[in-house]
mmCIF file of C-alpha atoms (C1' of nucleotides) in Angstrom:
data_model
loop_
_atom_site.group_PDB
_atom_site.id
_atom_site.type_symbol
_atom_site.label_atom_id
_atom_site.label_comp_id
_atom_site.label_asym_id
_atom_site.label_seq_id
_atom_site.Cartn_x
_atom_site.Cartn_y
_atom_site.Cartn_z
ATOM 1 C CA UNK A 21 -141.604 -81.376 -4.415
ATOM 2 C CA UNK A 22 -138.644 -82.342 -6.096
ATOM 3 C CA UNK A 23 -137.968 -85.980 -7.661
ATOM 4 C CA UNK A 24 -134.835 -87.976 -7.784
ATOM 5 C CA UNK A 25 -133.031 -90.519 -9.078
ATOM 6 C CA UNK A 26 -130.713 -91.521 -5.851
ATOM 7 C CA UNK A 27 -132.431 -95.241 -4.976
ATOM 8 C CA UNK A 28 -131.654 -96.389 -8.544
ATOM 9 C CA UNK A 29 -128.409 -94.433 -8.971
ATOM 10 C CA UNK A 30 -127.470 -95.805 -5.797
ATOM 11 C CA UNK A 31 -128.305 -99.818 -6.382
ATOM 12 C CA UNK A 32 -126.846 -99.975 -9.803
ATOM 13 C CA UNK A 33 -123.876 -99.175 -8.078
ATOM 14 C CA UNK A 34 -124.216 -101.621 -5.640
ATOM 15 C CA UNK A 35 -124.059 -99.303 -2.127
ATOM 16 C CA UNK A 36 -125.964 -99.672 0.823
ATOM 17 C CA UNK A 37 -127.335 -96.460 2.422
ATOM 18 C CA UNK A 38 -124.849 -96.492 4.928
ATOM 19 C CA UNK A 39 -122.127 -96.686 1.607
ATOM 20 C CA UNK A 40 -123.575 -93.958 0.445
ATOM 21 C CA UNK A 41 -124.319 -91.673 3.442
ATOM 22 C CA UNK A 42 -120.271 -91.696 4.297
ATOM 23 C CA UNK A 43 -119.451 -90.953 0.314
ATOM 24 C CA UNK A 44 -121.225 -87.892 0.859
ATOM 25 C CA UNK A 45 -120.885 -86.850 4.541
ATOM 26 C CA UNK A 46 -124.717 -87.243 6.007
ATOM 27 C CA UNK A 47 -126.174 -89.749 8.137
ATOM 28 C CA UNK A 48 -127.315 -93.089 6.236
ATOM 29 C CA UNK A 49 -131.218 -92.409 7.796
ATOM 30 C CA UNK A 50 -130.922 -88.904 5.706
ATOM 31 C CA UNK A 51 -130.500 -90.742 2.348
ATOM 32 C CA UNK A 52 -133.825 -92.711 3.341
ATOM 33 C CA UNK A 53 -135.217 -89.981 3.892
ATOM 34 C CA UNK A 54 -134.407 -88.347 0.198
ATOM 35 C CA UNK A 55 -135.390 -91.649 -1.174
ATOM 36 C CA UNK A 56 -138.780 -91.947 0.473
ATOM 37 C CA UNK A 57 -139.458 -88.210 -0.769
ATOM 38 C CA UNK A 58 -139.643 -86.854 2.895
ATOM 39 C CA UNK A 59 -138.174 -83.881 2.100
ATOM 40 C CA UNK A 60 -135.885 -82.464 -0.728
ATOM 41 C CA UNK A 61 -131.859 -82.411 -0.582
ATOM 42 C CA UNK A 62 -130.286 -79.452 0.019
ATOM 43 C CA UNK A 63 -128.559 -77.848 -2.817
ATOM 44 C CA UNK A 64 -124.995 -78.629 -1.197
ATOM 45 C CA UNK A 65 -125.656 -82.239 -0.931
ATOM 46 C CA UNK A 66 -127.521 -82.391 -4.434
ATOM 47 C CA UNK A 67 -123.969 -81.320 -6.160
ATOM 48 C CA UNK A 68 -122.512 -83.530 -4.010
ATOM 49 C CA UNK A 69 -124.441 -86.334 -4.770
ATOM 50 C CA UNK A 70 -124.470 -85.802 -8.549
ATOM 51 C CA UNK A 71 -120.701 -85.450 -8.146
ATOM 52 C CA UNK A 72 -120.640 -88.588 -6.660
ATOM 53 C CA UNK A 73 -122.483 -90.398 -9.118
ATOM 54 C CA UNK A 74 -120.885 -88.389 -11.864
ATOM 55 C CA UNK A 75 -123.860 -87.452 -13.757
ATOM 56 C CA UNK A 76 -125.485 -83.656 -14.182
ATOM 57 C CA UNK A 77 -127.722 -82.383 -11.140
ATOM 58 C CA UNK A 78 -130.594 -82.690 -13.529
ATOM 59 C CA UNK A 79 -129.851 -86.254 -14.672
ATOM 60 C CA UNK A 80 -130.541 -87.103 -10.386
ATOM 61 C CA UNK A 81 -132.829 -84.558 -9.517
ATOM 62 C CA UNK A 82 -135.851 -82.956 -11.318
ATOM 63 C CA UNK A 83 -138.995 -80.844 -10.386
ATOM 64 C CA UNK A 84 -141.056 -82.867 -12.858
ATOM 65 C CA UNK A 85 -141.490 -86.922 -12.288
ATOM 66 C CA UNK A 86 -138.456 -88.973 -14.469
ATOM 67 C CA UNK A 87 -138.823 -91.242 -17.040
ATOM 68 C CA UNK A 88 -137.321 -94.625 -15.932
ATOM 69 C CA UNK A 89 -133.540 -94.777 -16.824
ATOM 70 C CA UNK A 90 -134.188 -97.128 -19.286
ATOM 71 C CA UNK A 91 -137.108 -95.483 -20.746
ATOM 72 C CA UNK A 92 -134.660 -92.704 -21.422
ATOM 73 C CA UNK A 93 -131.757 -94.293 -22.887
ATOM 74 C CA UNK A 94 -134.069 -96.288 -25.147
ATOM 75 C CA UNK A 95 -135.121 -93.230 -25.958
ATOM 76 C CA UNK A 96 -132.063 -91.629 -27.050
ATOM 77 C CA UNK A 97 -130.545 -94.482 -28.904
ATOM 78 C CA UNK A 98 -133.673 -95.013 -30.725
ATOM 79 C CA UNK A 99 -132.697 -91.172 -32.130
ATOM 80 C CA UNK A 100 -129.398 -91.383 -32.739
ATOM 81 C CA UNK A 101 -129.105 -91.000 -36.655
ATOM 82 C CA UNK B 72 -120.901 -72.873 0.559
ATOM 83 C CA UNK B 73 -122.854 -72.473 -2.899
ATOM 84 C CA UNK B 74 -121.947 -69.762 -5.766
ATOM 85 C CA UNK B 75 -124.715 -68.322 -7.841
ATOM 86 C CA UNK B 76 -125.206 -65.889 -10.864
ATOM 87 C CA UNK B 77 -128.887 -64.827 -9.558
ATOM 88 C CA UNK B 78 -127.588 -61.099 -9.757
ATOM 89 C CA UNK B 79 -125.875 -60.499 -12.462
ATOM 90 C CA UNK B 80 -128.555 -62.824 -14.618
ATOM 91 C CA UNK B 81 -131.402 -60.480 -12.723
ATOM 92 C CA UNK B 82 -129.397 -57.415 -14.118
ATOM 93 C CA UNK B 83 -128.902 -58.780 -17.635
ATOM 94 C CA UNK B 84 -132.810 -58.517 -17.673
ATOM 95 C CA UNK B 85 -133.503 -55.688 -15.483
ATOM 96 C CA UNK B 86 -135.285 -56.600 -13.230
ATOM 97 C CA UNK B 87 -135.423 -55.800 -9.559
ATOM 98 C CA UNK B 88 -135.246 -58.235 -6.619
ATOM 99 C CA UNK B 89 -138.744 -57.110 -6.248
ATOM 100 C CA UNK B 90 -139.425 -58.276 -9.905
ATOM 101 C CA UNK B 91 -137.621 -61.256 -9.638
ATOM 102 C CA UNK B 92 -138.951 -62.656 -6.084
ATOM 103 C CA UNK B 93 -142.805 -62.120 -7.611
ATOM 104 C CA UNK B 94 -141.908 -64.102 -10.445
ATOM 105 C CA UNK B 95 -140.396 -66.885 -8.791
ATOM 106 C CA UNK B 96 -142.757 -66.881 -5.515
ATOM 107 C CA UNK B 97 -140.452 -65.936 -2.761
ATOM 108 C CA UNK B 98 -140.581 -62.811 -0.725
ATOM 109 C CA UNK B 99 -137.831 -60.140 -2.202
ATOM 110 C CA UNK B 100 -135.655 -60.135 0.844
ATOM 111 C CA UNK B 101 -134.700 -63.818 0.462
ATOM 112 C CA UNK B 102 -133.239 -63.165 -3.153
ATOM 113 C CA UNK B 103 -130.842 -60.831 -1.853
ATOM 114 C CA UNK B 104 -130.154 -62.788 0.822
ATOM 115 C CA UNK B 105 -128.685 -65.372 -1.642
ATOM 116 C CA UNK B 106 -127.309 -62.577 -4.006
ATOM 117 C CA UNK B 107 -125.495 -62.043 -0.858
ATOM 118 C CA UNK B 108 -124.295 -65.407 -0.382
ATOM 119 C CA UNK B 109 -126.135 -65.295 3.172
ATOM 120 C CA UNK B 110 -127.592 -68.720 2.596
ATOM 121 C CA UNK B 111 -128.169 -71.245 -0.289
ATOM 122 C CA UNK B 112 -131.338 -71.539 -2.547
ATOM 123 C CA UNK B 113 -132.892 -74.681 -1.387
ATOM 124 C CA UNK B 114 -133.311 -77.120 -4.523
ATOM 125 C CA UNK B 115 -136.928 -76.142 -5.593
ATOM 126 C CA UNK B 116 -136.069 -72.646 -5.899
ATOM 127 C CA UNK B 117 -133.211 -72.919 -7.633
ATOM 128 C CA UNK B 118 -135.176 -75.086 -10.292
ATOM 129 C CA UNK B 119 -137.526 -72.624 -10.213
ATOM 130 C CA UNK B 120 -135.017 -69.585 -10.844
ATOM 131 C CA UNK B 121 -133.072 -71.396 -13.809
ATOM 132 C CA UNK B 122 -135.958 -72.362 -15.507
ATOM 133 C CA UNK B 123 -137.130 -68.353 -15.264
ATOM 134 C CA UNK B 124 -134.009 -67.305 -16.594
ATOM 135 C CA UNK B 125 -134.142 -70.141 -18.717
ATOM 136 C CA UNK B 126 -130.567 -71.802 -17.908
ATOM 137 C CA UNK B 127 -129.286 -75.211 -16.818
ATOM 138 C CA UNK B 128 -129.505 -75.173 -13.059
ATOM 139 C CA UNK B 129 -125.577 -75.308 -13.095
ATOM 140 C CA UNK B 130 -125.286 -72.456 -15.415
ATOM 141 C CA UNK B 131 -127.114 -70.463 -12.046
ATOM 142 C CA UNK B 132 -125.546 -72.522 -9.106
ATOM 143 C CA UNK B 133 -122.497 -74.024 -8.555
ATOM 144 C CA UNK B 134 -120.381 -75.674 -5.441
ATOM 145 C CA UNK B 135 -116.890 -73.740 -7.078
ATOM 146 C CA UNK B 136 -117.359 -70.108 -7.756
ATOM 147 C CA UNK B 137 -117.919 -69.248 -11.356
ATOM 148 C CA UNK B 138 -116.111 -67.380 -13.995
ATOM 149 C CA UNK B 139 -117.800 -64.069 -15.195
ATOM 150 C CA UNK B 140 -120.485 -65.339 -18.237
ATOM 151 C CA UNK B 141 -118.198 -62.742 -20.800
ATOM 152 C CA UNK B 142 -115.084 -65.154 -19.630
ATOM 153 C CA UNK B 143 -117.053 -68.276 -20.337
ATOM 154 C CA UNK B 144 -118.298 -66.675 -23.128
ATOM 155 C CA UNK B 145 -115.386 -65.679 -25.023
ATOM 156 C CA UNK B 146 -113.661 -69.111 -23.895
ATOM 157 C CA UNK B 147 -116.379 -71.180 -26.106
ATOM 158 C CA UNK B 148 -116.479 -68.605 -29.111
ATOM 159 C CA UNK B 149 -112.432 -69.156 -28.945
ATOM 160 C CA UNK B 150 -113.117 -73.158 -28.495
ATOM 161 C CA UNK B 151 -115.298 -73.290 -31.789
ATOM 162 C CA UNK B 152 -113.632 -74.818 -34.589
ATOM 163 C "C1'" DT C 234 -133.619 -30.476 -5.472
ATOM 164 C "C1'" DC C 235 -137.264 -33.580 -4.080
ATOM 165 C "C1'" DA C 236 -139.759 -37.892 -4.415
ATOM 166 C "C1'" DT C 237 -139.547 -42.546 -5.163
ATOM 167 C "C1'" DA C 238 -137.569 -47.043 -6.067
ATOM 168 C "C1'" DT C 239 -134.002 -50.098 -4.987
ATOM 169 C "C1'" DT C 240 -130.729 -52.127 -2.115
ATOM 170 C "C1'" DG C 241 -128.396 -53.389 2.340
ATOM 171 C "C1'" DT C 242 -128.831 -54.609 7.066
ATOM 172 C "C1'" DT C 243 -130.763 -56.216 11.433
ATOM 173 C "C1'" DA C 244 -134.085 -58.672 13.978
ATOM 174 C "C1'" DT C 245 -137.788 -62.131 14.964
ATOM 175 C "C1'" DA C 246 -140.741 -66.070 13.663
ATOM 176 C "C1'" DT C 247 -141.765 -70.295 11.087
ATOM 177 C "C1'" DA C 248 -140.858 -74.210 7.928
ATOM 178 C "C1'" DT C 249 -137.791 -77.537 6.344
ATOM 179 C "C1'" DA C 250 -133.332 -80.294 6.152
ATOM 180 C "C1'" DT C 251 -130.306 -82.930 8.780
ATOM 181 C "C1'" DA C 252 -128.470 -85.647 12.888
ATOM 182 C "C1'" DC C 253 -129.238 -89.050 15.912
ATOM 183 C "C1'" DA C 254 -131.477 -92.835 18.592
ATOM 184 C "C1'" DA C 255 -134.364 -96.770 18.905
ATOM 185 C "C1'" DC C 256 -136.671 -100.545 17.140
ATOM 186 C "C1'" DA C 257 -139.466 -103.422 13.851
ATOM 187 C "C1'" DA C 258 -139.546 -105.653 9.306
ATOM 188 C "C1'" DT C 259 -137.218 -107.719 5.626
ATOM 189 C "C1'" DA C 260 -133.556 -109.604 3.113
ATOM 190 C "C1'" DT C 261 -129.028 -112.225 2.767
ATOM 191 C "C1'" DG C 262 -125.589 -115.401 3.504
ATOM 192 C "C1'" DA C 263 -123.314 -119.022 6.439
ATOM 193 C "C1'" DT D 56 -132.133 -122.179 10.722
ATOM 194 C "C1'" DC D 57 -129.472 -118.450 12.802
ATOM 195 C "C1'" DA D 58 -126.812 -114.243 12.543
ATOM 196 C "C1'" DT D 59 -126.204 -110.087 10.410
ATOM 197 C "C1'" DA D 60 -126.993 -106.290 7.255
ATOM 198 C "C1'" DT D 61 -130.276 -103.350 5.284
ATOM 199 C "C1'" DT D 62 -134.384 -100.838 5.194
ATOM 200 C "C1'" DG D 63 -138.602 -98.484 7.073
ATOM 201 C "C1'" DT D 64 -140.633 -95.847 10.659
ATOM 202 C "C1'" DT D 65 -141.174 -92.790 14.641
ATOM 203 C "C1'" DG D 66 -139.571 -89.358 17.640
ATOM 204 C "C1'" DT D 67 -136.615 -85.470 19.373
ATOM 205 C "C1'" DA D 68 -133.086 -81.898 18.683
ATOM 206 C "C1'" DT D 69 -130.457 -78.573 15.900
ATOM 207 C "C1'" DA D 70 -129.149 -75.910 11.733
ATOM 208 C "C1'" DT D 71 -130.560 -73.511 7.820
ATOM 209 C "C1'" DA D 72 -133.955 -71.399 4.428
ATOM 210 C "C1'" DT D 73 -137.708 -68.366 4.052
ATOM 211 C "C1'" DA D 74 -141.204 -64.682 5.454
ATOM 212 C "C1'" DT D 75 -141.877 -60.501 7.302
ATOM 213 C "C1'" DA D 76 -141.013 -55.900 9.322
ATOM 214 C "C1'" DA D 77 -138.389 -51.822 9.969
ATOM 215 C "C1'" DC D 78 -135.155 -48.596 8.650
ATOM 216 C "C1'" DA D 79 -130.788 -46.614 6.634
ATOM 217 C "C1'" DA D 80 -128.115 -45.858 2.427
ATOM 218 C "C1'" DT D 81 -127.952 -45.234 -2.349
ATOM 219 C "C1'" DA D 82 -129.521 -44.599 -6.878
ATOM 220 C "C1'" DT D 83 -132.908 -42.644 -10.343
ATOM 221 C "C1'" DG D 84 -135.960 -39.720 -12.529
ATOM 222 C "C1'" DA D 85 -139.003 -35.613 -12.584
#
DNA sequence: TCATATTGTTATATATATACAACAATATGA
DNA sequence: TCATATTGTTGTATATATATAACAATATGA
């Protein structure tokens, strides 16, 4: 099982599935799907979905649970020097 | 289509498909199907392969093809103030 | 040279990712 | 409130990843 960030990467940018679905060239039930943790992305459509949201493959998806975004940033500002 | 190092990072440590599949818990046909480029890694394994050969998942797979690691190597030794 | 391990290739079977359709449930905005 | 968009769910079909077997080709080591 793989986790992933693509509900809350998606809705701080403000897309609907469909939105998203057509950025990346799938069907719109596919992302809810991912979402819902039905079954893992591809590789393919993991880079392309990282690519989309311009952040690392690991910053979206992960074989261990994430930390909230916010728990992580917190995080890292709180350790900045 | 997605490029991989899974060869040339099984070399570096010597090990054999064989080796390598045991470690990472597929049969040792499927890692040379995807040395081959025959197919893609689906996302769990190649999680599972990066973190054996301890590497950032796009250090191992990536949607353009990659430079050879003594290019990329010799690039960032060069880039270092 | 011979024996063995490794790799490449082909084929078949199963599991999983994706497409697509249909419809119910929920939210959103006029 | 009504109309519409979005989401959740179920079901069927297809494409792709993986397991497994068999065997040929190539390397390796005694």
């Amino acid at each position: 099982m793989i986790y992933n960030r693509i509900k809350i990467l998606r809705t701080e940018k403000g897309l609907s599935r469909k939105d998203l679905a057509e950025a990346v060239g799938v069907n719109f039930q596919t992302i809810g799907y991912l979402e819902r943790g039905d079954y893992n992305a591809s590789l393919e459509l993991a880079f392309k979905l990282a690519e989309y949201f311009n952040v690392p493959i690991d910053m979206a998806f992960s074989p261990r649970p994430f930390k909230t975004m916010a728990e992580e940033l917190a995080e890292l500002r709180a350790a900045e020097k």
